[in-house]
Each structure stands twice: as structure tokens, then as C-alpha cells.
Amino acid sequence: RTGAVKLNLSVPADLMLIDIGGGLQNPNNAPEVAAEQIASIPFRAIIRGMTRPGLWRSDAVPMKVNDFITSMLRVPDITSDAGGRVEQNMAVISREYANINLKFGYHFIILDCYCSANTRNNHIYFRFAGGATDMTKRSRRLELIAAILGEYGFSIKTKGDLIVARLANLEQAEAEGLLDQIGRLFSYTRQLDAVLNDDHAVERYARSFLEGNYELVESGRNSKG
């Protein structure tokens, strides 16, 4: 009814927001808002994690020749549904609800969540698919995401380069903490498939994330381990 507004962040996420009730503090209906104006409990937690310093890499990740070819071959698949247009990222939010649709490069994320004082209402649904690299590396990234979300108690299903994870009946504080971690996961895994050159890398990067050591994304290029 009131249209979408642009969210200005410290990372180039290109997010548009639709507030369906109590999700934003925007009394003047400005066309752009800052992170500090987010009133949505779940969305605020996600953005806090997503913009944590040191997680979002702005430099280009070096790709091997076969990965580059794979990414070029996948362009028609990525753009066909959008008629060749680049779609903006979108979030529909309220005070206690958020539904987020993100496209970062060649992968897609859907996150649907409810976070309130009523434990029975609270849930997190996470869906991740795609990637620019070959199927082996895309599958490794899914293994990594599954390993991390599994540690947090999510019910997980994977198929090909798709993962779906669910969790429900959460206390509000627990849900906020998990959504913060998922926000971090958005940024941490955004280009990670390009450096998952062996199966050992999955365990190494998952362990690094769970320990809060996000710098391994940078050092992993030269890691033997």
C-alpha cells in the first residue's frame, strides 16, 4: 500500500523493503532508510549479522577456468525467469515477521521467519540454491551450510545445489541469536564456493565460522590444511 523503500547498509546488498506493519521507523515516509530505523525484531537481527565487520568480502574471488566456464553457461538459466532483467533483493517485514528474497551473483536465498514473545509462533525457514562454480563446489558449500545449521539444531534437507532448513518453537532470544548467525552466514558464504577446492575445506571453513573466526575466508586461499 505504501510502496517499497531502499535500505542503506554498509554492504552493497541492494535491499528494498516493504513494511506491512511496525517493521520500520519511518514517520516521514522517506524513500530511503538506515539500518537504525529497522523496528522488525527478526529483520534487525539478520541485518546485524549480515553487516558484521569482516564478513562481507568486496574483492573478487579468483576462479578456476572450469568454474568461470560454468558460470558463463549458467547465465541463461539465471536470467530466463526474469526476462533478462536483474531483480532487486526484497524483504517484506513487520514488527515480528520477515520474508527475505536475495540474489547474490548466481545463488538465491529465501528466509522466512517469525520472532516474538510467543514461542509457539516462532519459526525460521531457510532456503539456499545455486552458485557460479561447478556442481562439486556448489555441493561443498551446501555441505558447509548444512554442517553449520545442523549444529544449531535445524532440520535439513539437501538435493543437488539446494538446501532447505527449518526450525520452530523457539524462545525469542534464541531466535534472534540464530537469525544473527544466519545473517552472518549470508555474507560468509556469498563467494565461498570458489575456494572450496577439496572436501577438507568444508570442515575447515565450517569450524572457522562456528568459532567466530571469519578471517579464514581470506587466508583459506593459501591454506594447505
Coordinates of C-alpha atoms in Angstrom, one line a residue:
R1 CA 0.0 0.0 0.0
T2 CA 2.8 2.4 0.8
G3 CA 5.4 1.1 -1.6
A4 CA 8.9 -0.1 -1.1
V5 CA 11.8 1.8 0.4
K6 CA 15.5 1.4 -0.1
L7 CA 17.6 0.2 2.8
N8 CA 21.0 1.8 3.1
L9 CA 23.6 -0.5 4.5
S10 CA 27.4 -0.7 5.0
V11 CA 27.4 -3.6 2.5
P12 CA 26.1 -3.4 -1.1
A13 CA 23.1 -5.7 -0.6
D14 CA 20.7 -3.7 -2.8
L15 CA 17.7 -4.3 -0.5
M16 CA 14.2 -2.9 -0.9
L17 CA 11.8 -3.1 2.0
I18 CA 8.0 -3.4 2.2
D19 CA 6.7 -2.7 5.7
I20 CA 3.4 -4.4 6.4
G21 CA 3.1 -3.2 10.0
G22 CA 5.6 -1.9 12.6
G23 CA 8.7 -3.1 10.7
L24 CA 10.2 0.4 10.2
Q25 CA 10.5 3.7 12.0
N26 CA 9.9 5.9 9.0
P27 CA 7.3 8.6 10.1
N28 CA 8.1 10.8 7.1
N29 CA 7.7 8.0 4.5
A30 CA 11.2 8.7 3.2
P31 CA 12.2 6.7 0.1
E32 CA 15.4 5.5 1.8
V33 CA 16.0 4.3 5.4
A34 CA 19.0 3.4 7.5
A35 CA 19.6 0.2 9.5
E36 CA 19.0 2.1 12.7
Q37 CA 15.4 2.6 11.6
I38 CA 14.6 -1.1 11.4
A39 CA 12.0 -2.0 14.1
S40 CA 11.3 -5.5 12.9
I41 CA 12.7 -7.9 15.6
P42 CA 13.8 -10.7 13.2
F43 CA 15.0 -8.4 10.4
R44 CA 17.1 -6.3 12.7
A45 CA 18.9 -9.4 13.9
I46 CA 19.5 -10.6 10.4
I47 CA 20.9 -7.3 9.3
R48 CA 23.1 -7.0 12.4
G49 CA 24.7 -10.3 11.5
M50 CA 24.9 -9.6 7.8
T51 CA 26.8 -6.3 8.3
R52 CA 29.2 -7.6 10.9
P53 CA 32.6 -6.2 10.1
G54 CA 35.0 -8.6 8.4
L55 CA 32.4 -10.9 6.8
W56 CA 31.3 -9.3 3.5
R57 CA 34.2 -9.5 1.0
S58 CA 34.3 -6.8 -1.6
D59 CA 37.3 -8.1 -3.6
A60 CA 36.9 -10.5 -6.4
V61 CA 37.5 -14.2 -5.6
P62 CA 39.8 -15.9 -8.1
M63 CA 38.0 -18.5 -10.1
K64 CA 39.5 -21.5 -11.9
V65 CA 38.9 -21.8 -15.6
N66 CA 36.2 -24.6 -15.3
D67 CA 34.4 -22.5 -12.7
F68 CA 34.4 -19.5 -15.0
I69 CA 33.0 -21.5 -17.9
T70 CA 30.3 -23.0 -15.6
S71 CA 29.2 -19.5 -14.5
M72 CA 29.0 -18.3 -18.1
L73 CA 27.0 -21.4 -19.2
R74 CA 24.5 -20.8 -16.3
V75 CA 23.7 -17.2 -17.3
P76 CA 20.6 -18.1 -19.4
D77 CA 19.3 -20.3 -16.6
I78 CA 19.7 -17.4 -14.1
T79 CA 18.1 -14.7 -16.2
S80 CA 15.3 -16.6 -18.1
D81 CA 12.7 -16.3 -15.3
A82 CA 13.4 -12.6 -15.0
G83 CA 13.3 -12.0 -18.8
G84 CA 16.9 -10.9 -18.7
R85 CA 16.4 -8.3 -16.0
V86 CA 18.4 -8.0 -12.8
E87 CA 15.9 -8.3 -10.0
Q88 CA 16.4 -6.3 -6.8
N89 CA 16.6 -8.0 -3.4
M90 CA 13.4 -7.7 -1.4
A91 CA 12.2 -8.0 2.2
V92 CA 8.7 -7.9 3.5
I93 CA 8.7 -7.1 7.2
S94 CA 6.6 -6.4 10.2
R95 CA 7.3 -6.0 13.8
E96 CA 7.7 -9.7 14.4
Y97 CA 8.0 -11.1 10.8
A98 CA 10.4 -11.1 7.9
N99 CA 10.4 -12.7 4.5
I100 CA 13.6 -12.1 2.5
N101 CA 14.4 -12.9 -1.1
L102 CA 18.1 -12.4 -2.0
K103 CA 20.1 -13.0 -5.2
F104 CA 23.8 -12.7 -4.8
G105 CA 25.6 -13.4 -8.0
Y106 CA 24.5 -16.9 -9.1
H107 CA 22.8 -18.1 -5.9
F108 CA 19.5 -17.4 -4.3
I109 CA 18.3 -17.3 -0.7
I110 CA 14.8 -17.3 0.8
L111 CA 14.4 -16.7 4.5
D112 CA 11.0 -16.7 6.2
C113 CA 10.9 -16.1 9.9
Y114 CA 8.7 -15.1 12.9
C115 CA 10.2 -13.9 16.1
S116 CA 8.0 -12.9 19.1
A117 CA 7.4 -13.4 22.8
N118 CA 5.1 -16.4 21.8
T119 CA 7.4 -19.4 21.4
R120 CA 4.8 -21.4 19.6
N121 CA 4.6 -18.8 16.8
N122 CA 8.3 -18.6 16.2
H123 CA 10.0 -20.3 13.2
I124 CA 12.8 -20.0 10.8
Y125 CA 12.7 -21.3 7.2
F126 CA 15.9 -21.1 5.2
R127 CA 16.3 -22.0 1.5
F128 CA 19.6 -21.7 -0.4
A129 CA 20.3 -22.7 -4.0
G130 CA 22.7 -22.2 -6.9
G131 CA 26.3 -20.8 -7.3
A132 CA 28.7 -19.8 -10.0
T133 CA 31.1 -22.8 -9.8
D134 CA 30.8 -26.4 -10.8
M135 CA 28.4 -28.8 -9.1
T136 CA 31.1 -30.3 -6.9
K137 CA 32.0 -26.9 -5.3
R138 CA 28.3 -25.9 -5.1
S139 CA 27.6 -29.1 -3.3
R140 CA 30.5 -28.5 -0.9
R141 CA 29.1 -25.1 0.0
L142 CA 25.8 -26.8 0.8
E143 CA 27.6 -29.3 3.0
L144 CA 29.2 -26.5 4.8
I145 CA 25.9 -24.7 5.4
A146 CA 24.3 -27.9 6.5
A147 CA 27.1 -28.6 8.9
I148 CA 26.7 -25.1 10.5
L149 CA 22.9 -25.1 10.6
G150 CA 22.9 -28.7 11.9
E151 CA 25.0 -27.5 14.9
Y152 CA 22.2 -25.0 15.6
G153 CA 19.5 -27.8 15.6
F154 CA 17.9 -27.2 12.2
S155 CA 16.1 -29.9 10.3
I156 CA 17.8 -30.1 7.0
K157 CA 17.2 -31.5 3.5
T158 CA 19.6 -31.2 0.6
K159 CA 19.3 -32.1 -3.1
G160 CA 21.8 -31.1 -5.8
D161 CA 22.7 -27.5 -5.1
L162 CA 19.6 -26.8 -3.0
I163 CA 19.3 -26.8 0.8
V164 CA 16.2 -26.3 2.9
A165 CA 16.4 -25.9 6.7
R166 CA 13.7 -25.4 9.3
L167 CA 13.4 -24.8 13.0
A168 CA 10.4 -23.9 15.1
N169 CA 9.2 -23.4 18.7
L170 CA 12.0 -21.1 19.7
E171 CA 12.3 -18.7 22.6
Q172 CA 12.6 -15.1 21.3
A173 CA 16.2 -14.6 22.4
E174 CA 17.2 -17.9 20.9
A175 CA 15.5 -17.0 17.6
E176 CA 17.2 -13.6 17.5
G177 CA 20.6 -15.2 18.1
L178 CA 20.1 -17.7 15.3
L179 CA 18.9 -15.0 12.9
D180 CA 22.0 -13.0 13.7
Q181 CA 24.1 -16.1 12.8
I182 CA 22.1 -16.7 9.6
G183 CA 22.8 -13.1 8.6
R184 CA 26.5 -13.7 9.1
L185 CA 26.1 -16.9 7.0
F186 CA 24.7 -14.8 4.2
S187 CA 27.9 -12.7 4.0
Y188 CA 30.3 -15.5 4.9
T189 CA 29.2 -17.9 2.2
R190 CA 28.5 -15.4 -0.6
Q191 CA 31.6 -16.3 -2.6
L192 CA 32.8 -19.2 -0.6
D193 CA 32.1 -21.9 -3.2
A194 CA 35.0 -20.6 -5.3
V195 CA 37.6 -21.5 -2.7
L196 CA 36.2 -24.9 -1.6
N197 CA 38.8 -26.8 -3.6
D198 CA 38.7 -30.0 -1.6
D199 CA 36.5 -31.9 0.9
H200 CA 38.7 -30.9 3.8
A201 CA 37.9 -27.3 3.2
V202 CA 34.3 -27.8 4.1
E203 CA 35.1 -28.9 7.7
R204 CA 37.8 -26.2 8.0
Y205 CA 35.5 -23.3 7.0
A206 CA 32.5 -24.6 8.9
R207 CA 34.6 -24.9 12.1
S208 CA 36.0 -21.5 11.5
F209 CA 32.5 -20.0 11.2
L210 CA 31.3 -21.7 14.4
E211 CA 34.3 -20.5 16.3
G212 CA 33.7 -16.9 15.1
N213 CA 36.9 -16.9 13.1
Y214 CA 35.7 -15.3 9.8
E215 CA 39.2 -14.3 8.7
L216 CA 39.7 -17.9 7.4
V217 CA 37.8 -16.9 4.2
E218 CA 40.8 -14.6 3.4
S219 CA 43.6 -16.9 4.5
G220 CA 42.0 -20.1 3.0
R221 CA 43.3 -19.3 -0.5
N222 CA 46.8 -20.2 0.6
S223 CA 45.9 -22.8 3.2
K224 CA 47.1 -26.3 2.8
G225 CA 45.1 -27.6 5.6

